[in-house]
Short mmCIF file of C-alpha atoms in Angstrom, two decimals:
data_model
loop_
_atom_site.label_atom_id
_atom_site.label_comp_id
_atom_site.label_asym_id
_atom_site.label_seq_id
_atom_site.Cartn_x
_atom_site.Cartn_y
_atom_site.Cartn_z
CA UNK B 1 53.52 66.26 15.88
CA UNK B 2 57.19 66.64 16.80
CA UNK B 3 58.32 64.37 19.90
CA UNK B 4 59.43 67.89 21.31
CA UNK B 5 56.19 69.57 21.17
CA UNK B 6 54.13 66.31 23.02
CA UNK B 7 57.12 67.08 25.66
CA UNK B 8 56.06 70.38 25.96
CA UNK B 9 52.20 69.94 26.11
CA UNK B 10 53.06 67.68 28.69
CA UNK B 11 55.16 70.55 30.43
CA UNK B 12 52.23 72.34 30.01
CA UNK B 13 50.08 70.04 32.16
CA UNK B 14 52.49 70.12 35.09
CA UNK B 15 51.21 73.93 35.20
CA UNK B 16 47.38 72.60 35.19
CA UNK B 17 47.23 73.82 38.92
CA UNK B 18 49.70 76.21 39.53
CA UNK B 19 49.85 79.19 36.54
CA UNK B 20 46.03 80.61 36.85
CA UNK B 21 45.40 83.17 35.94
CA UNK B 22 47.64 82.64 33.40
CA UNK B 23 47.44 80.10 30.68
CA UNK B 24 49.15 76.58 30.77
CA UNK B 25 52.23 76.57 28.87
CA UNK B 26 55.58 74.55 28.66
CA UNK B 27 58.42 74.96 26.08
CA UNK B 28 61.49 72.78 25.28
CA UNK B 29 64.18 74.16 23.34
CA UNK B 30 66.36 72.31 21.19
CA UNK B 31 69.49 72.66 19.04
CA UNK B 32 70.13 72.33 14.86
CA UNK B 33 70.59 68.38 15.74
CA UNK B 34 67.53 67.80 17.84
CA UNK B 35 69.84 67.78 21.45
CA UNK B 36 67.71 69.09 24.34
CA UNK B 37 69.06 72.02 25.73
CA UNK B 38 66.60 73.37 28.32
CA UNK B 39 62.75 72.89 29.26
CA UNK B 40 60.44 74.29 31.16
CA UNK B 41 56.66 75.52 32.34
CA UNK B 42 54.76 78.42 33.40
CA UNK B 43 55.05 79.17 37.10
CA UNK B 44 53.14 81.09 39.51
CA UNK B 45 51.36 84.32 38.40
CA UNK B 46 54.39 86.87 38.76
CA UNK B 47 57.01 84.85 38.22
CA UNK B 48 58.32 83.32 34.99
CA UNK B 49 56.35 82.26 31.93
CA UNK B 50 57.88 78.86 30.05
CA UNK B 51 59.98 79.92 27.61
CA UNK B 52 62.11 82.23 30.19
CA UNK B 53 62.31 78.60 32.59
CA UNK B 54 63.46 76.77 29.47
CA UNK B 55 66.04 79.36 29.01
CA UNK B 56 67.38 79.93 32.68
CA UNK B 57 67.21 75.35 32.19
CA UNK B 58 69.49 75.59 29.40
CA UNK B 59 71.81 78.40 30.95
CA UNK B 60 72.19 76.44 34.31
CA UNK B 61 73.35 73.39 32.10
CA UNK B 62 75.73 75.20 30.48
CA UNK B 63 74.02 74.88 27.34
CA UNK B 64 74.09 78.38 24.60
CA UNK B 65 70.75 78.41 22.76
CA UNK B 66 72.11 80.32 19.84
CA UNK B 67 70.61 79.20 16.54
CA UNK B 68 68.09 76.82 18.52
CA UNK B 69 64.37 75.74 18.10
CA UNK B 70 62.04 76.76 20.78
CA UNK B 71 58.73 74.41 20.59
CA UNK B 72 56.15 76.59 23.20
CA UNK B 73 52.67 75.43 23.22
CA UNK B 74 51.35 79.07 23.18
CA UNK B 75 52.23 82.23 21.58
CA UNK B 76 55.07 83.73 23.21
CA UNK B 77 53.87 87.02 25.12
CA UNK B 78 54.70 90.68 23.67
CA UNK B 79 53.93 92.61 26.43
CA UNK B 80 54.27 93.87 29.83
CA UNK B 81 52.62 92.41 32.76
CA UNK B 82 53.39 90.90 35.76
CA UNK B 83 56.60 90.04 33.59
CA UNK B 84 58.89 91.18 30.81
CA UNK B 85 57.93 90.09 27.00
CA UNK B 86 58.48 86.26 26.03
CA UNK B 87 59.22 86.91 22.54
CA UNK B 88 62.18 89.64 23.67
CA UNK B 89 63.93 87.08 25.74
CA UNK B 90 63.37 84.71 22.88
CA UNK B 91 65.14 87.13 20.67
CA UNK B 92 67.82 88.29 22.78
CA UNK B 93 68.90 84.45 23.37
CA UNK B 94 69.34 84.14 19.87
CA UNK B 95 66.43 81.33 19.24
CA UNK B 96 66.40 81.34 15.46
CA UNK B 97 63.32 79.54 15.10
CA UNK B 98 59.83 79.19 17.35
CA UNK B 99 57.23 76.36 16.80
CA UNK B 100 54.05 77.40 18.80
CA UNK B 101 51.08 75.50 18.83
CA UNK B 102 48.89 78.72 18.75
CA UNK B 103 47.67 81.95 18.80
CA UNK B 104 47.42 83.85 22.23
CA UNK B 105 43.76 85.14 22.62
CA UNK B 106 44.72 88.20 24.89
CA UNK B 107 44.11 91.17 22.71
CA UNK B 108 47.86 92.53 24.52
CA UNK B 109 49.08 89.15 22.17
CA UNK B 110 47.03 88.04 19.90
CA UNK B 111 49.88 87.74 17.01
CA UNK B 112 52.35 90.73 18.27
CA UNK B 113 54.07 88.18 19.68
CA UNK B 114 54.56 86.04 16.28
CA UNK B 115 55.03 89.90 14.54
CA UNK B 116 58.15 90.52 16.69
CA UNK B 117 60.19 87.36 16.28
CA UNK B 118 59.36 87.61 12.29
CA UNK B 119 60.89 91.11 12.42
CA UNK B 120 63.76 89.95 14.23
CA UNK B 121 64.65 87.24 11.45
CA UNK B 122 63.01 84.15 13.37
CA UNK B 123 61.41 81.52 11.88
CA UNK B 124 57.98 80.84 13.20
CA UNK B 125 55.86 78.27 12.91
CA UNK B 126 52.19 77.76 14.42
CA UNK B 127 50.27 74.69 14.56
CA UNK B 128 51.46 71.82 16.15
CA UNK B 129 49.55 70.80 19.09
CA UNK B 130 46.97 73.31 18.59
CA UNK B 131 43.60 71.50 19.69
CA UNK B 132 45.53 69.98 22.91
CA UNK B 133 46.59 73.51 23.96
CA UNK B 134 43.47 75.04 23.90
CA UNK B 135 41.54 72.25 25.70
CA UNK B 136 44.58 73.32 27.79
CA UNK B 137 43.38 76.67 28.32
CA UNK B 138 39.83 76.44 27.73
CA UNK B 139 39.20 79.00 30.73
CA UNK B 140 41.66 80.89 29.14
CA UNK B 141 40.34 81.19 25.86
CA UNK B 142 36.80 81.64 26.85
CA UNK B 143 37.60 85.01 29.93
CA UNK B 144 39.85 86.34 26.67
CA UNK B 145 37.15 85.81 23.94
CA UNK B 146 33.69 85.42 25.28
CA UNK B 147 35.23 87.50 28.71
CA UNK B 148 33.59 85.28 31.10
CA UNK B 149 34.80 82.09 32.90
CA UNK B 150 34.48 78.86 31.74
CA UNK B 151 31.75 77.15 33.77
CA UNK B 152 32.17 73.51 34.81
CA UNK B 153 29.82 72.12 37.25
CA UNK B 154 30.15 68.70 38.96
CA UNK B 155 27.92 66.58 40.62
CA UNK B 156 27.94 63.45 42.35
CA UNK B 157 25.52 60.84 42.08
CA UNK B 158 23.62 57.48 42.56
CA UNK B 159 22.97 55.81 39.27
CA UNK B 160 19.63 57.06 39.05
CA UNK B 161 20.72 60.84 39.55
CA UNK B 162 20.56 61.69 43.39
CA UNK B 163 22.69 63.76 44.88
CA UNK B 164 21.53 63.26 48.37
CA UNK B 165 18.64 61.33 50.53
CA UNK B 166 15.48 63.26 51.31
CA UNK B 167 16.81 63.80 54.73
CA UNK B 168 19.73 65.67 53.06
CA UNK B 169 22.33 62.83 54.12
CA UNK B 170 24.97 62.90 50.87
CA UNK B 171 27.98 61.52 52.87
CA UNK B 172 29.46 59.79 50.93
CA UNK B 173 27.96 58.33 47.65
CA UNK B 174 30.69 58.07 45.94
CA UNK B 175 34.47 56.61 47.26
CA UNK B 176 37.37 57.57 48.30
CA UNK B 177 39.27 57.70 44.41
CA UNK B 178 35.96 60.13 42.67
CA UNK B 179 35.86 62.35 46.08
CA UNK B 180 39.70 62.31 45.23
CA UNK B 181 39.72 63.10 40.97
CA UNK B 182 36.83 65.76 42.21
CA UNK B 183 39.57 67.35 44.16
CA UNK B 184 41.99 67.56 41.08
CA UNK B 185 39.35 69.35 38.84
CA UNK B 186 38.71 71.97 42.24
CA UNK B 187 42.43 72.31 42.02
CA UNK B 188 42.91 73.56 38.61
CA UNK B 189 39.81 75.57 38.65
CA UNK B 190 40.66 79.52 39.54
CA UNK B 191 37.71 79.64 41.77
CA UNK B 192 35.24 77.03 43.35
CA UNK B 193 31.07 79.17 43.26
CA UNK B 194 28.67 77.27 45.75
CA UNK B 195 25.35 78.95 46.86
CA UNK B 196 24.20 80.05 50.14
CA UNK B 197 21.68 76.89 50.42
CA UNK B 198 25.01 74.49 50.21
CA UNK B 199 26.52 76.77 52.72
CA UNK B 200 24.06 76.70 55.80
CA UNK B 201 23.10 73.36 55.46
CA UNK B 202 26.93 71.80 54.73
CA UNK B 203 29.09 74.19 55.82
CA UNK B 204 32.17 73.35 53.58
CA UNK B 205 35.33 74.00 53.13
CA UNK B 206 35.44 73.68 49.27
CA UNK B 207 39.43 73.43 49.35
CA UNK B 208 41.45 70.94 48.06
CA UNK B 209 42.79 69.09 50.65
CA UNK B 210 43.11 65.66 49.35
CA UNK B 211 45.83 66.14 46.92
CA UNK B 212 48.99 68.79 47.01
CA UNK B 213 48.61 71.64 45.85
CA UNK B 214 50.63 75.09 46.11
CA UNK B 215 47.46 77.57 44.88
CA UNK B 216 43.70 77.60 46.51
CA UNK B 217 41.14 77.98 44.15
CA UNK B 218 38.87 81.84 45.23
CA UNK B 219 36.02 80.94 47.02
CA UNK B 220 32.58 82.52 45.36
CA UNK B 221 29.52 82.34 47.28
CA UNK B 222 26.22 83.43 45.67
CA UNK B 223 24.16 84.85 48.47
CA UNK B 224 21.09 87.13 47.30
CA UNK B 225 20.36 87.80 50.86
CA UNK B 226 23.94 87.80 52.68
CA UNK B 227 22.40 84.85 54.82
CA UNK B 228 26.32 83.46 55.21
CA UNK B 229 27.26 83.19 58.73
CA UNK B 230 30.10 84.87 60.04
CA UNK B 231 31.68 81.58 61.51
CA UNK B 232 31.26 79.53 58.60
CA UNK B 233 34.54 77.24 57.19
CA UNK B 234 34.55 79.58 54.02
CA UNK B 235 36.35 81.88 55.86
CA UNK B 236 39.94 80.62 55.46
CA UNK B 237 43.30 82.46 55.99
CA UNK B 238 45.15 84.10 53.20
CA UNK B 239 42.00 82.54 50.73
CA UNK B 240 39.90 85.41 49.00
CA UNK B 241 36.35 84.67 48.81
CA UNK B 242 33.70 86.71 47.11
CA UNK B 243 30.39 86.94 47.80
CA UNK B 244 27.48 88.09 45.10
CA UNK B 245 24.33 89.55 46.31
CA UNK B 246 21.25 91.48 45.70
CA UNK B 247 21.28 92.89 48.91
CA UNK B 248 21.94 96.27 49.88
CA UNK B 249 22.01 95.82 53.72
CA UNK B 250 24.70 98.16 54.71
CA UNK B 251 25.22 96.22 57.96
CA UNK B 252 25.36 92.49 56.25
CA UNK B 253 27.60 93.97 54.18
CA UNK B 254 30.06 95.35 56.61
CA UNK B 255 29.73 92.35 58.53
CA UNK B 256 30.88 90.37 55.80
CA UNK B 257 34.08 92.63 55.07
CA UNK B 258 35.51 92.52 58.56
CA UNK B 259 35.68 88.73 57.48
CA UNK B 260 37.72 90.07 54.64
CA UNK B 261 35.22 89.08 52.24
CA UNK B 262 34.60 91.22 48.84
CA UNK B 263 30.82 91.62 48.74
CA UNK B 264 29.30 92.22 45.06
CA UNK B 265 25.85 93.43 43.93
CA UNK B 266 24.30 92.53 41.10
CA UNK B 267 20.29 92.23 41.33
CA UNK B 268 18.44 90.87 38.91
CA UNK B 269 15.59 93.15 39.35
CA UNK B 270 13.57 90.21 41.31
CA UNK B 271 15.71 89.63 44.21
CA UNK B 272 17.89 87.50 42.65
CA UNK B 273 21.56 87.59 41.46
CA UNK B 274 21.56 88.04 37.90
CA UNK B 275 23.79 85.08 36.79
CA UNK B 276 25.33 85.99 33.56
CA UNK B 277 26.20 89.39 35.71
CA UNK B 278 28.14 87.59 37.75
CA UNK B 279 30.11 85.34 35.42
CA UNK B 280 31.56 89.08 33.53
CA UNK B 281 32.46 90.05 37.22
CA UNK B 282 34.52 87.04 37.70
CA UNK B 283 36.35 87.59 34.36
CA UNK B 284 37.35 91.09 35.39
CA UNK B 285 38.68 89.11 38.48
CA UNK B 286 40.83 87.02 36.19
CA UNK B 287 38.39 83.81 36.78
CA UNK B 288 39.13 81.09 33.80
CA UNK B 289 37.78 78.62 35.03
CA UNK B 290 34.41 78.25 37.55
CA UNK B 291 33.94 75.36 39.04
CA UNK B 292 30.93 74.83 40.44
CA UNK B 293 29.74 72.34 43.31
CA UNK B 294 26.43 73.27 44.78
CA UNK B 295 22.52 72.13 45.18
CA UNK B 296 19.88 71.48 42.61
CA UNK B 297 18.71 74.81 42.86
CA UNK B 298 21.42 76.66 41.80
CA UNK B 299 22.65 74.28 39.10
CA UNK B 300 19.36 74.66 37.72
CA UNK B 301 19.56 78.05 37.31
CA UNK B 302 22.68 77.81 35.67
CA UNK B 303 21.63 75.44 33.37
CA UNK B 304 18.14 77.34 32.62
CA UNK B 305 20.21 80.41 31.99
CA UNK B 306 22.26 78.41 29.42
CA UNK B 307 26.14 79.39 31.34
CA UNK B 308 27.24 75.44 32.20
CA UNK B 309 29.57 74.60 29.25
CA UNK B 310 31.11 71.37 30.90
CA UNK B 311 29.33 68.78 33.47
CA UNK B 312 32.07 66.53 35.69
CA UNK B 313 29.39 63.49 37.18
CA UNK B 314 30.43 61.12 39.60
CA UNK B 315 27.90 58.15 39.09
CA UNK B 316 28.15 55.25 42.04
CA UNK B 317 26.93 51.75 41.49
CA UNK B 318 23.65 52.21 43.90
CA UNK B 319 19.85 53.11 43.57
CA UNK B 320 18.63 55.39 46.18
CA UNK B 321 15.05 56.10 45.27
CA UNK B 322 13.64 59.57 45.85
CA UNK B 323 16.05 62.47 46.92
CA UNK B 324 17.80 65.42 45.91
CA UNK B 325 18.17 65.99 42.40
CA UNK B 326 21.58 67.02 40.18
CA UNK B 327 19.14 70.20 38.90
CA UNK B 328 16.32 71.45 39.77
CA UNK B 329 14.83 73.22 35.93
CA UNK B 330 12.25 72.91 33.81
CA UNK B 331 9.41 71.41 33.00
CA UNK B 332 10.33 70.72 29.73
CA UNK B 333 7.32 70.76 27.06
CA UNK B 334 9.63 68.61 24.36
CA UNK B 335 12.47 66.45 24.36
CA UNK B 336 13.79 68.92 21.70
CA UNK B 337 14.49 71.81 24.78
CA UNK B 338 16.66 69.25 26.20
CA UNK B 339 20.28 70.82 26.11
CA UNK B 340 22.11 68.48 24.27
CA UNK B 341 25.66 67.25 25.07
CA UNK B 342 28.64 65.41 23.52
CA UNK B 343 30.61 62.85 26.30
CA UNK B 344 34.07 63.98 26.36
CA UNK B 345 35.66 61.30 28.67
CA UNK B 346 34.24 58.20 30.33
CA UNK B 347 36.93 56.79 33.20
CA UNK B 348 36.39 54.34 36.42
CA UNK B 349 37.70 55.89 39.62
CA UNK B 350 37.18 52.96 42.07
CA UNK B 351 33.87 51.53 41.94
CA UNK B 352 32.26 54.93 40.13
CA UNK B 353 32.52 56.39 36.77
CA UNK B 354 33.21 60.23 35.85
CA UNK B 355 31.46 61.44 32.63
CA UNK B 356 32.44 64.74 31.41
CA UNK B 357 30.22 65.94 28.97
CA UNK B 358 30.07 68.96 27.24
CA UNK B 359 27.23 71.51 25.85
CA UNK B 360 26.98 70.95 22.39
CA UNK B 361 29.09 73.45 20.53
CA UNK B 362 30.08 75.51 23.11
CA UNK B 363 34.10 75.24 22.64
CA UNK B 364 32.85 77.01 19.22
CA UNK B 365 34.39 80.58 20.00
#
């Protein structure tokens, strides 16, 4: 892979917390002799996409891109949205060739992009860096191609898989550095789901407040009987929080929107929310990724209903006996029902470890 298109992946990454809903990108452009002439990532939703931050980069150094290389780690756009077309400012620059590391999944994209700078004489050239881009943008990917969120759901845990003593004390089991790295993975989710049993007896905040960040993940509560109280921490200025029910309680429901909440039905038929319901409701809302932090009742639903694709565990070095489970699902009649998983990273964070592991086959779309 080129040194110039690592740079950019790694552009890319500085975007991990900041560009939702839009994907992660970063772009370096470079002239016939390899000089850098400007670099840059996707910025806030609204405001400029890589390539055109590589380009004002290059302008404010004085450099002219004419006849340059432009290495972008995702298809440059073709369309109209909360900006002007990528591959037109591309084009009007006078970038005679593009290296991309792949195709963009939105069907507004999905190769116009490429199309255009062929037709306009450009080189093009789409590969490079592929696999790391759409780890990338795995959220992104999966709302454009399966249209639903990405599902991650973390737990932390003792060694032998509680999340909390019988008396419900979970405060803290793991340190300072996990409670920390769980904070980066809220931060570059587009929306944090608990359930109403994690609300009344917690009462979090579910921000990220232990590292810097310039974008709050949406709050989504899943409530089937709009049991959240009016004066819980959810509520937070200028933070938009939805709220999934199976209620139709006119007054809970009004309640809830003088609190500025967005409440959304979508019964089951037995009371409950229906889950996979939910998840296309959140990819009309331009959710990516879901990450979710809540009790053993509601991860096991998730994970009965088949919709976790990625687990983030915290495990501490202690043994605490009975207490609350990670999931509550099951029984099990054979091993074979077991949803099987593939470790995708084992790391130390002070005395704990963080697994990520990931359903079997699931990046397969």
């Amino acid at each position: 892979m080129h040194p110039y298109m690592t740079q950019a992946l790694a552009l890319a990454h500085q975007s991990l917390t900041l560009s939702a809903p839009n994907p992660h990108v970063g772009c370096v452009i470079a002239d016939a002799d390899g000089q850098l002439l400007g670099q840059g990532h996707t910025q806030r939703a609204g405001a400029a996409h890589a390539e055109i931050m590589a380009l004002r980069d290059a302008q404010e150094q004085g450099h002219s891109v004419q006849g340059a290389t432009a290495y972008v780690t995702l298809e440059p756009c073709s369309h109209q949205g909360r900006t002007g077309p990528c591959c037109d400012a591309l084009i009007t620059a006078g970038i005679m060739k593009v290296v991309a590391s792949i195709a963009d999944p939105n069907p507004r994209v999905a190769g116009q992009g490429f199309a255009r700078l062929r037709a306009a004489g450009i080189a093009v050239e789409v590969g490079q860096g592929a696999h790391a881009s759409r780890e990338l943008n795995i959220g992104f990917f999966s709302r454009m191609i399966r249209q639903r969120p990405w599902v991650r759901l973390k737990v932390a845990a003792s060694l032998d898989g509680k999340t909390a003593l019988n008396n419900g004390a979970s405060q803290w089991i793991t340190g300072e550095a996990a409670r920390a790295d769980g904070h980066a993975w809220r931060a570059r989710a587009c929306a944090v789901l608990t359930g109403i049993g994690t609300v009344l007896h917690d009462n979090p905040q579910l921000d990220v407040r232990l590292l810097a960040t310039e974008r709050q993940p949406h709050l989504v509560v899943l409530d089937s009987t709009l049991r959240t109280p009016l004066d819980a921490k959810l509520f937070q200025p200028n933070r938009r929080l939805l709220v999934y029910t199976a209620s139709g309680d006119e007054a809970k429901i009004a309640a809830l929107q003088k609190r500025d909440a967005q409440v959304i039905s979508v019964p089951d038929g037995h009371g409950k929310v229906d889950l996979t319901a939910l998840l296309c409701d959140l990819a009309q809302h331009e959710i990516n990724d879901l990450h979710v932090e809540a009790g053993q009742k509601l991860n096991g639903a998730l994970i009965r209903a088949n919709l976790v694709d990625e687990f983030i565990v915290y495990l501490a070095p202690k043994l605490i006996g009975q207490g609350a489970d990670m999931a509550c699902f099951g029984p099990l009649t054979a091993l074979s029902e077991a949803p099987a998983l593939e470790f995708k990273n084992i790391e130390q964070f002070g005395a704990d470890l963080r697994i990520v592991a990931r359903v079997s086959g699931r990046d397969a779309f």
